[in-house]
XYZ file of C-alpha atoms in Angstrom:
726
model
C -1.318 -91.966 1.801
C -2.653 -89.006 3.731
C -5.763 -90.674 5.229
C -4.300 -91.008 8.709
C -2.890 -87.396 8.479
C -6.390 -86.230 7.502
C -7.986 -87.915 10.507
C -5.360 -86.488 12.848
C -5.786 -82.972 11.354
C -9.533 -83.219 11.926
C -9.028 -84.165 15.546
C -6.510 -81.471 16.014
C -8.633 -78.741 14.478
C -11.928 -79.637 16.122
C -10.319 -79.980 19.590
C -11.270 -77.071 21.841
C -7.753 -76.425 23.148
C -5.692 -76.362 20.044
C -4.709 -73.416 17.842
C -6.754 -72.445 14.772
C -5.996 -73.805 11.293
C -3.669 -71.074 10.330
C -1.496 -71.811 13.376
C -1.522 -75.511 12.462
C -0.268 -74.488 9.093
C 2.576 -72.481 10.676
C 3.552 -75.500 12.816
C 3.535 -77.822 9.753
C 5.712 -75.359 7.858
C 8.153 -75.057 10.739
C 8.632 -78.916 10.933
C 8.573 -79.636 7.228
C 12.320 -80.388 7.039
C 12.232 -82.584 10.192
C 9.344 -84.808 9.157
C 9.979 -84.797 5.455
C 6.334 -85.345 4.905
C 6.107 -83.504 1.551
C 3.845 -80.693 0.440
C 0.792 -82.929 0.216
C 0.119 -82.412 3.920
C -0.617 -78.738 3.275
C -3.264 -79.614 0.677
C -4.652 -82.125 3.207
C -4.971 -79.363 5.820
C -6.676 -77.028 3.358
C -9.161 -79.747 2.329
C -9.906 -80.615 6.002
C -10.690 -77.006 6.831
C -13.007 -76.841 3.815
C -14.711 -80.142 4.656
C -15.304 -79.010 8.272
C -17.065 -75.917 6.929
C -14.407 -73.568 8.259
C -14.454 -71.601 5.011
C -12.927 -68.308 6.226
C -10.103 -70.283 7.880
C -9.558 -72.222 4.658
C -9.357 -68.970 2.716
C -6.870 -67.563 5.297
C -4.894 -70.826 5.066
C -4.704 -70.412 1.233
C -3.373 -66.836 1.632
C -0.546 -68.160 3.972
C 0.239 -71.001 1.573
C 0.673 -68.431 -1.148
C 3.335 -66.674 0.854
C 5.184 -69.946 1.214
C 4.719 -70.601 -2.552
C 2.871 -73.792 -1.713
C -0.587 -74.270 -3.327
C -3.490 -76.647 -2.847
C -4.454 -78.825 -5.778
C -6.907 -77.345 -8.278
C -9.493 -79.941 -7.206
C -9.183 -78.800 -3.558
C -9.523 -75.126 -4.657
C -12.673 -75.960 -6.694
C -14.095 -77.686 -3.555
C -13.615 -74.466 -1.439
C -14.940 -72.294 -4.231
C -18.057 -74.463 -4.523
C -18.646 -74.306 -0.732
C -18.161 -70.526 -0.647
C -20.582 -69.956 -3.564
C -23.257 -72.172 -1.883
C -22.874 -70.292 1.438
C -23.742 -66.997 -0.253
C -20.374 -65.386 0.623
C -20.250 -63.204 -2.461
C -17.149 -61.152 -1.710
C -15.160 -64.089 -0.366
C -16.080 -66.264 -3.334
C -15.062 -63.672 -5.859
C -11.774 -62.857 -3.959
C -10.794 -66.564 -3.791
C -11.480 -67.018 -7.495
C -9.229 -64.008 -8.337
C -6.543 -65.411 -5.952
C -6.650 -68.699 -7.733
C -6.104 -67.046 -11.068
C -3.388 -64.766 -9.800
C -1.605 -67.769 -8.235
C -1.418 -69.471 -11.633
C -3.680 -72.268 -10.565
C -5.097 -73.380 -13.813
C -8.893 -73.064 -13.679
C -10.855 -75.909 -15.324
C -14.358 -76.046 -16.819
C -15.504 -76.997 -13.255
C -14.010 -73.796 -11.846
C -15.810 -71.613 -14.349
C -19.058 -73.571 -13.962
C -19.026 -72.953 -10.220
C -18.590 -69.191 -10.635
C -21.036 -68.901 -13.581
C -23.691 -70.766 -11.596
C -23.101 -68.514 -8.584
C -23.348 -65.327 -10.643
C -26.491 -66.556 -12.417
C -28.142 -67.245 -9.106
C -27.211 -63.695 -8.033
C -28.791 -62.378 -11.265
C -25.431 -60.877 -12.469
C -25.693 -62.069 -16.024
C -23.289 -59.469 -17.399
C -20.438 -60.788 -15.326
C -21.452 -64.408 -15.948
C -21.394 -63.771 -19.708
C -17.972 -62.144 -19.280
C -16.585 -65.343 -17.594
C -18.094 -67.380 -20.398
C -16.139 -65.325 -22.934
C -12.929 -65.429 -20.698
C -12.959 -69.133 -20.373
C -13.040 -69.653 -24.172
C -10.208 -67.098 -24.572
C -7.824 -69.103 -22.317
C -8.820 -72.353 -24.025
C -11.302 -73.753 -21.535
C -14.217 -75.064 -23.558
C -17.673 -74.714 -22.123
C -19.551 -78.006 -21.521
C -23.274 -78.733 -21.322
C -23.353 -77.690 -17.696
C -22.004 -74.258 -18.644
C -24.492 -73.746 -21.375
C -27.469 -75.067 -19.323
C -26.551 -72.749 -16.433
C -26.369 -69.685 -18.598
C -29.569 -70.527 -20.555
C -31.446 -70.943 -17.219
C -29.907 -67.776 -15.850
C -30.802 -65.601 -18.846
C -34.307 -67.117 -18.910
C -35.047 -66.380 -15.289
C -34.213 -62.658 -15.662
C -36.358 -62.400 -18.792
C -33.485 -62.098 -21.338
C -35.166 -64.683 -23.562
C -33.361 -63.731 -26.759
C -30.013 -64.252 -25.011
C -31.187 -67.686 -23.832
C -32.176 -68.733 -27.313
C -28.959 -67.316 -28.803
C -26.892 -69.428 -26.383
C -29.015 -72.442 -27.236
C -28.157 -72.075 -30.905
C -24.425 -71.439 -30.095
C -24.537 -74.639 -28.005
C -25.771 -76.674 -30.952
C -23.156 -75.015 -33.196
C -20.411 -75.984 -30.787
C -21.413 -79.693 -31.090
C -22.720 -79.615 -27.547
C -25.887 -81.707 -27.686
C -28.809 -80.218 -25.691
C -30.243 -82.590 -23.055
C -33.550 -82.761 -21.102
C -32.180 -80.116 -18.605
C -31.492 -77.709 -21.512
C -35.014 -77.956 -22.871
C -36.515 -77.789 -19.421
C -34.627 -74.519 -18.858
C -35.971 -73.055 -22.099
C -39.535 -74.331 -21.524
C -39.463 -72.829 -17.965
C -38.382 -69.406 -19.054
C -40.989 -69.169 -21.791
C -43.750 -70.386 -19.407
C -42.686 -67.933 -16.733
C -43.034 -65.010 -19.077
C -46.295 -66.263 -20.562
C -45.020 -67.207 -23.942
C -46.682 -70.631 -24.079
C -46.449 -71.110 -27.957
C -42.734 -70.872 -27.720
C -42.631 -73.316 -24.780
C -44.670 -75.806 -26.847
C -42.275 -75.301 -29.781
C -39.340 -76.491 -27.642
C -41.407 -79.315 -26.212
C -41.939 -80.604 -29.798
C -38.285 -80.167 -30.663
C -37.316 -81.985 -27.555
C -39.480 -85.021 -28.505
C -38.285 -84.936 -32.134
C -34.691 -85.155 -30.868
C -35.563 -88.408 -28.979
C -35.658 -86.807 -25.544
C -38.541 -87.816 -23.234
C -40.138 -85.073 -21.044
C -39.637 -85.809 -17.331
C -41.464 -84.820 -14.201
C -39.925 -81.356 -14.263
C -41.172 -80.822 -17.840
C -44.745 -81.794 -17.079
C -44.727 -79.875 -13.784
C -43.494 -76.722 -15.458
C -46.406 -76.806 -17.944
C -48.898 -77.630 -15.220
C -47.709 -74.729 -13.079
C -47.825 -72.383 -16.120
C -51.414 -73.399 -16.991
C -52.521 -73.016 -13.375
C -50.964 -69.481 -13.169
C -52.809 -68.448 -16.338
C -56.119 -69.852 -14.974
C -56.245 -72.667 -17.628
C -57.086 -75.560 -15.345
C -58.264 -77.836 -18.068
C -54.879 -77.649 -19.748
C -53.172 -78.299 -16.426
C -55.334 -81.369 -15.729
C -54.627 -82.740 -19.242
C -50.892 -82.612 -18.617
C -51.440 -84.079 -15.181
C -53.282 -87.067 -16.706
C -50.695 -87.442 -19.520
C -47.740 -87.592 -17.212
C -49.258 -90.457 -15.223
C -50.159 -92.254 -18.483
C -46.497 -92.265 -19.461
C -45.517 -93.662 -16.067
C -44.346 -90.528 -14.282
C -45.305 -89.890 -10.704
C -46.274 -86.315 -9.738
C -44.093 -84.735 -7.058
C -44.896 -82.146 -4.347
C -44.263 -79.319 -6.823
C -46.815 -80.837 -9.321
C -49.496 -81.246 -6.652
C -48.819 -77.872 -5.109
C -49.280 -76.158 -8.473
C -52.606 -77.878 -9.034
C -53.848 -77.165 -5.526
C -52.874 -73.466 -5.863
C -54.528 -73.274 -9.337
C -57.861 -74.755 -8.003
C -57.785 -72.496 -4.929
C -57.277 -69.377 -7.037
C -60.169 -70.515 -9.270
C -62.354 -70.858 -6.152
C -62.477 -74.669 -6.447
C -61.396 -75.324 -2.882
C -63.200 -78.670 -2.735
C -61.247 -79.907 -5.782
C -58.057 -78.657 -4.141
C -58.877 -80.685 -1.041
C -59.436 -83.818 -3.154
C -56.016 -83.301 -4.762
C -54.433 -82.944 -1.353
C -56.044 -86.248 -0.272
C -54.688 -87.906 -3.402
C -51.276 -86.388 -2.790
C -51.055 -87.815 0.763
C -52.371 -91.206 -0.333
C -49.568 -91.332 -2.980
C -47.019 -90.790 -0.146
C -46.062 -87.295 -1.298
C -45.370 -85.076 1.698
C -46.725 -81.510 1.896
C -44.070 -78.763 2.109
C -44.386 -75.223 3.418
C -45.552 -74.011 -0.017
C -48.327 -76.549 -0.217
C -49.545 -75.603 3.256
C -49.387 -71.917 2.335
C -51.385 -72.115 -0.828
C -54.068 -74.205 0.849
C -54.367 -71.802 3.812
C -54.439 -68.853 1.417
C -57.103 -70.540 -0.763
C -59.328 -71.428 2.227
C -58.975 -67.850 3.613
C -60.027 -66.272 0.271
C -63.148 -68.442 0.340
C -63.844 -67.181 3.858
C -63.172 -70.659 5.286
C -60.948 -69.368 8.043
C -61.683 -72.107 10.526
C -60.678 -74.782 8.059
C -57.505 -72.702 7.320
C -56.696 -72.686 11.045
C -57.019 -76.528 11.144
C -54.563 -76.801 8.282
C -52.177 -74.468 10.038
C -52.409 -76.531 13.270
C -51.702 -79.760 11.369
C -48.733 -78.146 9.699
C -47.175 -77.247 13.051
C -47.934 -80.694 14.387
C -46.126 -82.211 11.361
C -43.005 -80.245 12.271
C -43.129 -77.884 9.310
C -41.979 -74.479 10.373
C -44.311 -71.597 9.543
C -43.012 -68.758 7.400
C -44.093 -65.158 6.893
C -46.280 -65.963 3.808
C -48.500 -68.382 5.694
C -48.963 -65.933 8.569
C -49.813 -63.278 5.973
C -52.446 -65.502 4.418
C -54.047 -66.160 7.817
C -54.120 -62.472 8.760
C -55.629 -61.588 5.354
C -58.350 -64.250 6.055
C -59.079 -62.889 9.518
C -59.549 -59.320 8.235
C -61.577 -60.562 5.273
C -64.026 -62.222 7.662
C -64.114 -59.273 10.020
C -62.115 -61.072 12.736
C -59.789 -58.161 13.377
C -59.114 -59.243 17.016
C -57.719 -62.622 15.784
C -55.506 -60.847 13.286
C -54.125 -58.509 15.953
C -53.677 -61.344 18.452
C -51.650 -63.276 15.795
C -49.372 -60.276 15.374
C -48.930 -60.131 19.121
C -48.113 -63.877 19.256
C -45.474 -63.436 16.579
C -43.888 -60.560 18.512
C -43.855 -62.582 21.726
C -42.288 -65.554 19.895
C -39.525 -63.253 18.666
C -40.673 -63.514 15.056
C -40.297 -60.160 13.346
C -43.139 -59.511 10.772
C -41.893 -58.628 7.340
C -43.064 -55.844 5.008
C -45.678 -58.053 3.371
C -47.227 -59.086 6.687
C -47.252 -55.566 8.046
C -48.700 -54.427 4.785
C -51.556 -56.930 4.996
C -52.408 -55.816 8.515
C -52.375 -52.207 7.449
C -54.685 -53.013 4.489
C -57.023 -54.858 6.877
C -57.188 -51.987 9.295
C -57.891 -49.653 6.404
C -60.737 -51.929 5.277
C -62.232 -51.673 8.811
C -61.743 -47.880 8.716
C -59.245 -48.063 11.565
C -57.032 -45.452 9.957
C -55.269 -44.209 13.068
C -54.272 -47.762 14.059
C -53.022 -48.333 10.537
C -50.942 -45.194 10.543
C -49.554 -46.098 14.030
C -48.496 -49.512 12.580
C -46.539 -47.702 9.863
C -44.739 -45.804 12.590
C -43.988 -49.077 14.321
C -42.555 -50.499 11.070
C -40.139 -47.596 10.758
C -39.217 -47.892 14.426
C -38.525 -51.637 14.120
C -36.432 -51.184 11.008
C -38.915 -52.967 8.774
C -38.962 -51.315 5.372
C -42.148 -49.596 4.449
C -42.755 -49.518 0.713
C -45.065 -47.881 -1.805
C -47.732 -50.625 -1.314
C -48.062 -49.762 2.351
C -48.339 -46.037 1.850
C -50.623 -46.341 -1.152
C -53.104 -48.510 0.707
C -53.211 -46.033 3.613
C -53.387 -42.999 1.347
C -56.269 -44.570 -0.661
C -58.116 -45.268 2.613
C -57.799 -41.657 3.783
C -59.115 -40.425 0.436
C -62.117 -42.785 0.719
C -62.809 -41.543 4.265
C -62.921 -37.942 2.949
C -59.601 -36.864 4.618
C -57.750 -35.604 1.622
C -55.235 -33.514 3.593
C -54.020 -36.553 5.571
C -53.686 -38.517 2.324
C -51.551 -35.789 0.844
C -49.361 -35.711 3.997
C -48.717 -39.461 3.549
C -47.559 -38.735 -0.014
C -45.137 -36.203 1.302
C -43.975 -38.559 4.034
C -43.238 -41.385 1.685
C -41.166 -39.117 -0.564
C -39.164 -37.833 2.414
C -38.364 -41.465 3.313
C -37.083 -41.962 -0.233
C -39.952 -44.248 -1.225
C -40.683 -43.536 -4.859
C -44.377 -43.327 -5.710
C -45.338 -45.872 -8.402
C -47.995 -45.910 -11.049
C -50.388 -47.437 -8.583
C -49.720 -44.644 -6.107
C -50.473 -41.967 -8.707
C -53.618 -43.822 -9.771
C -54.944 -43.826 -6.188
C -53.864 -40.200 -5.747
C -55.523 -38.881 -8.884
C -58.691 -40.991 -8.402
C -58.933 -39.765 -4.786
C -58.456 -36.113 -5.708
C -60.994 -36.305 -8.509
C -63.608 -37.883 -6.248
C -62.991 -35.128 -3.735
C -63.624 -32.532 -6.475
C -60.000 -31.344 -6.410
C -59.618 -31.585 -10.188
C -56.865 -28.858 -10.507
C -54.631 -30.696 -8.028
C -55.326 -34.016 -9.741
C -54.475 -32.571 -13.162
C -51.280 -31.033 -11.671
C -50.052 -34.453 -10.366
C -50.962 -36.003 -13.714
C -48.831 -33.520 -15.637
C -45.897 -33.933 -13.257
C -45.719 -37.676 -13.625
C -43.138 -37.560 -16.523
C -40.907 -35.517 -14.249
C -40.523 -38.469 -11.897
C -39.975 -40.923 -14.725
C -43.534 -42.220 -15.014
C -45.689 -42.115 -18.119
C -49.381 -42.256 -17.220
C -50.887 -45.591 -18.106
C -54.498 -46.452 -19.033
C -55.665 -46.697 -15.333
C -54.343 -43.186 -14.565
C -55.932 -41.697 -17.632
C -59.206 -43.404 -16.848
C -59.166 -42.112 -13.264
C -58.760 -38.558 -14.396
C -61.257 -38.943 -17.304
C -63.845 -40.260 -14.811
C -63.158 -37.374 -12.474
C -63.559 -34.806 -15.192
C -66.764 -36.404 -16.328
C -68.144 -36.459 -12.776
C -67.421 -32.805 -12.410
C -68.981 -31.763 -15.762
C -65.638 -31.148 -17.517
C -66.540 -33.163 -20.624
C -64.418 -31.249 -23.089
C -61.234 -31.828 -21.072
C -62.210 -35.478 -20.617
C -62.598 -35.964 -24.331
C -59.144 -34.389 -24.973
C -57.570 -36.850 -22.523
C -59.481 -39.743 -24.134
C -58.074 -38.690 -27.580
C -54.577 -38.376 -26.050
C -54.834 -41.983 -24.866
C -55.668 -43.113 -28.386
C -52.842 -41.054 -29.897
C -50.372 -42.714 -27.498
C -51.493 -46.134 -28.717
C -53.389 -47.050 -25.590
C -56.542 -49.112 -25.826
C -59.134 -47.613 -23.492
C -60.947 -50.194 -21.354
C -64.675 -50.477 -20.518
C -64.319 -48.179 -17.527
C -62.817 -45.333 -19.705
C -65.551 -45.692 -22.321
C -68.291 -45.806 -19.565
C -67.019 -42.673 -17.919
C -67.039 -40.732 -21.208
C -70.411 -42.232 -22.124
C -72.016 -41.137 -18.883
C -70.408 -37.740 -19.227
C -71.986 -37.212 -22.674
C -75.371 -38.293 -21.338
C -75.185 -35.790 -18.535
C -74.543 -33.073 -21.053
C -77.487 -34.098 -23.201
C -75.304 -35.649 -25.923
C -77.278 -38.825 -26.514
C -76.023 -39.373 -30.043
C -72.396 -39.182 -28.889
C -73.109 -41.592 -26.021
C -74.646 -44.044 -28.530
C -71.597 -43.702 -30.786
C -69.402 -44.582 -27.843
C -71.647 -47.619 -27.145
C -71.202 -48.774 -30.763
C -67.373 -48.418 -30.509
C -67.415 -50.527 -27.357
C -69.340 -53.236 -29.173
C -67.016 -53.073 -32.204
C -63.970 -53.444 -29.901
C -65.507 -56.483 -28.180
C -65.987 -54.704 -24.846
C -69.058 -56.250 -23.285
C -71.688 -53.792 -22.045
C -72.273 -54.176 -18.303
C -74.930 -52.994 -15.897
C -73.504 -49.389 -15.477
C -73.483 -48.861 -19.225
C -76.991 -50.195 -19.845
C -78.351 -48.332 -16.763
C -76.806 -45.070 -18.027
C -78.201 -45.485 -21.508
C -81.653 -46.391 -20.178
C -81.521 -43.285 -17.956
C -80.467 -41.247 -21.011
C -83.262 -42.488 -23.200
C -85.799 -41.824 -20.387
C -84.409 -38.347 -19.905
C -84.930 -37.469 -23.525
C -88.398 -39.038 -23.654
C -87.410 -41.971 -25.821
C -89.154 -44.525 -23.616
C -89.471 -47.146 -26.333
C -85.760 -47.085 -26.959
C -85.208 -47.379 -23.270
C -87.450 -50.437 -23.105
C -85.540 -51.906 -26.108
C -82.332 -51.377 -24.262
C -83.784 -53.138 -21.209
C -84.734 -56.078 -23.392
C -81.284 -56.185 -24.917
C -79.504 -56.281 -21.586
C -81.719 -59.144 -20.403
C -81.020 -61.037 -23.653
C -77.203 -60.463 -23.136
C -77.462 -61.985 -19.662
C -77.085 -58.710 -17.777
C -79.481 -58.558 -14.809
C -81.292 -55.248 -14.332
C -81.241 -53.884 -10.828
C -83.851 -51.793 -8.986
C -82.535 -48.478 -10.422
C -82.992 -49.684 -13.989
C -86.628 -50.832 -13.451
C -87.512 -47.821 -11.376
C -86.170 -45.400 -13.997
C -88.293 -46.875 -16.725
C -91.357 -47.400 -14.563
C -91.172 -43.828 -13.287
C -91.025 -42.553 -16.916
C -94.034 -44.625 -17.911
C -95.967 -43.194 -14.919
C -94.801 -39.730 -15.770
C -96.141 -40.074 -19.343
C -99.318 -41.708 -18.085
C -98.535 -45.057 -19.608
C -100.009 -46.987 -16.706
C -100.507 -50.314 -18.517
C -96.847 -50.341 -19.506
C -95.752 -49.423 -16.010
C -97.860 -52.243 -14.512
C -96.575 -54.677 -17.100
C -92.957 -53.754 -16.296
C -93.780 -53.988 -12.541
C -95.088 -57.536 -13.186
C -91.938 -58.402 -15.137
C -89.754 -57.182 -12.353
C -91.619 -59.266 -9.844
C -91.317 -62.280 -12.113
C -87.585 -61.812 -12.499
C -87.382 -61.656 -8.709
C -85.657 -58.264 -8.635
C -85.613 -57.176 -4.957
C -86.684 -53.631 -4.415
C -85.083 -53.537 -1.059
C -81.999 -55.681 -1.668
C -79.728 -52.939 -0.462
C -81.739 -52.151 2.678
C -80.034 -53.283 5.891
C -83.498 -54.045 7.321
C -84.545 -56.276 4.393
C -84.438 -59.496 6.422
C -87.404 -58.069 8.444
C -90.602 -58.808 6.809
C -94.436 -58.686 6.814
C -96.541 -60.789 9.165
C -98.471 -63.619 7.415
C -101.472 -63.259 9.602
C -102.959 -61.271 12.540
C -102.878 -64.429 14.617
C -99.124 -64.951 14.178
C -97.451 -61.507 14.202
C -93.951 -62.975 14.259
C -94.391 -65.370 11.346
C -92.620 -64.298 8.218
C -93.590 -64.614 4.566
C -90.362 -63.357 3.049
C -86.651 -63.813 3.214
C -83.868 -61.270 2.623
C -84.377 -59.466 -0.635
C -87.888 -60.848 -1.069
C -89.926 -58.048 0.464
C -91.567 -57.086 -2.820
C -92.876 -60.669 -3.295
C -94.581 -60.528 0.019
C -96.007 -57.180 -0.800
C -97.522 -58.599 -4.065
C -99.850 -60.630 -1.860
C -101.245 -57.365 -0.622
C -104.614 -57.438 -2.458
C -106.756 -57.276 0.584
C -107.139 -54.489 3.044
C -105.658 -56.284 6.033
C -102.395 -57.082 4.300
C -102.218 -53.658 2.744
C -102.443 -52.090 6.185
C -99.762 -54.494 7.405
C -97.505 -53.668 4.476
C -97.850 -49.973 5.045
C -97.336 -50.428 8.812
C -94.183 -52.303 8.100
C -92.902 -49.857 5.670
C -93.574 -46.985 8.013
C -91.716 -48.768 10.804
C -88.692 -49.675 8.741
C -88.551 -46.463 6.779
C -89.995 -43.874 9.165
C -88.847 -40.773 7.494
C -87.914 -41.536 3.953
C -89.820 -41.362 0.758
C -89.252 -45.101 0.261
C -92.796 -45.178 1.681
C -93.954 -43.616 -1.575
C -92.607 -46.670 -3.401
C -94.426 -49.051 -1.033
C -97.592 -47.082 -1.508
C -97.763 -47.042 -5.258
C -96.417 -50.612 -5.417
C -99.373 -51.932 -3.406
C -101.855 -49.826 -5.218
C -100.481 -50.855 -8.618
C -100.949 -54.508 -7.715
C -104.579 -53.850 -6.703
C -105.154 -51.964 -9.909
C -103.617 -54.702 -11.986
C -105.868 -57.292 -10.192
C -108.933 -55.154 -11.061
C -109.569 -54.891 -7.357
C -110.747 -51.307 -7.700
C -112.684 -51.033 -4.528
C -109.715 -52.425 -2.509
C -107.521 -49.859 -4.357
C -109.787 -47.093 -3.191
C -109.866 -48.482 0.397
C -106.103 -48.800 0.277
C -105.650 -45.302 -0.859
C -108.058 -43.913 1.793
C -106.386 -45.958 4.530
C -102.920 -44.947 3.446
C -103.912 -41.294 3.232
C -105.358 -41.275 6.692
C -102.800 -43.454 8.489
C -99.444 -43.737 6.762
C -98.634 -41.248 4.023
C -96.372 -38.317 4.591
C -96.917 -35.069 2.730
C -94.232 -36.151 0.313
C -96.086 -39.384 -0.459
C -99.517 -37.814 -0.843
C -98.236 -35.159 -3.281
C -96.404 -37.742 -5.368
C -97.573 -37.656 -8.958
C -97.283 -41.400 -9.311
C -99.574 -42.004 -6.305
C -102.154 -39.595 -7.695
C -101.984 -41.054 -11.220
C -102.637 -44.575 -9.922
C -105.530 -43.343 -7.776
C -107.159 -41.464 -10.640
C -106.760 -44.302 -13.088
C -108.362 -46.667 -10.615
C -111.317 -44.369 -10.087
C -111.924 -43.911 -13.777
C -111.422 -47.667 -14.484
C -114.045 -48.449 -11.849
C -116.734 -46.451 -13.748
C -118.385 -46.110 -10.311
C -120.453 -42.997 -9.683
C -120.491 -43.789 -5.963
C -116.675 -43.805 -5.827
C -116.311 -40.759 -8.014
C -118.687 -38.804 -5.847
C -117.101 -39.809 -2.642
C -115.752 -36.895 -0.664
C -112.160 -38.285 -0.569
C -112.154 -38.743 -4.328
C -113.426 -35.188 -4.890
C -110.499 -34.020 -2.719
C -108.145 -36.092 -4.786
C -109.453 -34.453 -8.012
C -109.000 -31.063 -6.366
C -105.461 -31.729 -5.624
C -104.836 -32.959 -9.171
């Protein structure tokens, strides 16, 4: 009946030279007795305003109609309420709902469902639950949509018991759960890492004759990927296709993200290819996880290509993908590109958010560009971009690491003045930084004041302070803190045990250190390189060289690779005790295991010449210098080795290591004459006073002379001088 009137009203309202909707209402009211059109025309006007998206005018129209005692139909009111809630107009939505009730417009289950859905999306579960109670009190019975909305809402905010309680009430009210109900429950338990519960509802769902859909499978796949359980995710991915379900963009994106986070970028790219071949389009989330994954694997150029393809496909970039790219640039030391990208964003009128600024500040801190990072914090405040505890904590930590404790403490004061509350992470960085700077009293003071700001120190904070106390020879205080952790029900991690173990060793408490080692084993904490290295050092320090050797064997059996320090510690002890055969055997083992003596040396790619004819030819790669040196069993190469070591390490006692290394090899090969010649050549041409006076050097020389049983060598002037020095 009102179709023509509706079209006319649309034309009238959308025309540029006609009065607004409220004025049209006044005109209709003024002519109602002349036209005798009935009150339906007012409902039509109200509906047209809503349909055209003129929501505020529709609300104003409703207020004027109330004054005339004329009201739209409940269905029209629900339509406006729905549009208002979807537009995010919180205050207007709530006001209109209250106006409906006060105008005696009977709300239906649809009315309540709209408001409950709106409140759940806002996270206001208390008010949503209140409306649920209210609707039942006035005789409006909740339907399956009501229950599903509330179960999903409680689940998303982590109120899992409330979600389950509603689920049980739903069944008690003869409202049969559907696939959406079970998906909501499964999603909330997956989200909060309670997979057994999620599987329980999956089984119940199937027992009730309901078939899992794409959402069900995708939820499990996403949960498995987030927990790093890729095999479980792949199983569900295969199963869903076996039952005839096609993965959607959410399914593929979860798997691509999971593979990227696991470092399987090639597998992620294969999934992407499969996704595109299946006709599933990439969305912004897919592009973002792919760019992020490539950047984390240092494949920034490939990430740039993906980014370009995204723009070409018409997908608008968001802050997250820019943040991923910037992180990749800084990670690969391409600071200029990162800063240029920030400049491009600014020129394009795109305002970086807190996360993007935070990533740039982190990157600058990693490059030790602390002043630039601090200036960027000032820019954030100037531009109205909120700084947060993450930004300040990163900068504060960087200042501590650079040795500028005063600036770090100023930043703490600044963040507090801005009303930014320091978090547990902030205090952890603060206490760790102060401890490493030797400012134990200040660190302890901040530790004690944490409860005053509503924070109870966690395991990481305790560990930071325990480590600091042990480093500064305050073992007794460290042990008290460790016991305090245990009393509070905390489970110290490997780092806490290691700090205390090292502290005991430094104080000569070998038995206590071994007891801590045993506790770690009992608790299932795997011993790592620092633990083994510390114990081997401790055994060597107390002369228990066989126990040290046993510990070395154990770490190798456990798959922990010894480093240079571990081998050097034990070899030095063997040499000190005169156990030259054992020292040589261990040296041989070190060579066999391909442990690089100079793996940490920035000049290690440089190497020895293979022959006098080809001085630029190399016989070793990075980290392989010791292998090349092992060929030094003739005088020519010995000279070259020493020449090289003197050039690379002109003023350090690393030359000592090179000396005794070459001599040990000659001794082991029974090339005694060459050992003597090497020693003489080194003494005359290469050795510093430090090297010549080194006990290890002298021990090897003497052992070679005695082993030779050569009167000629023993009577040589140089040898007599060596004995005089010994």
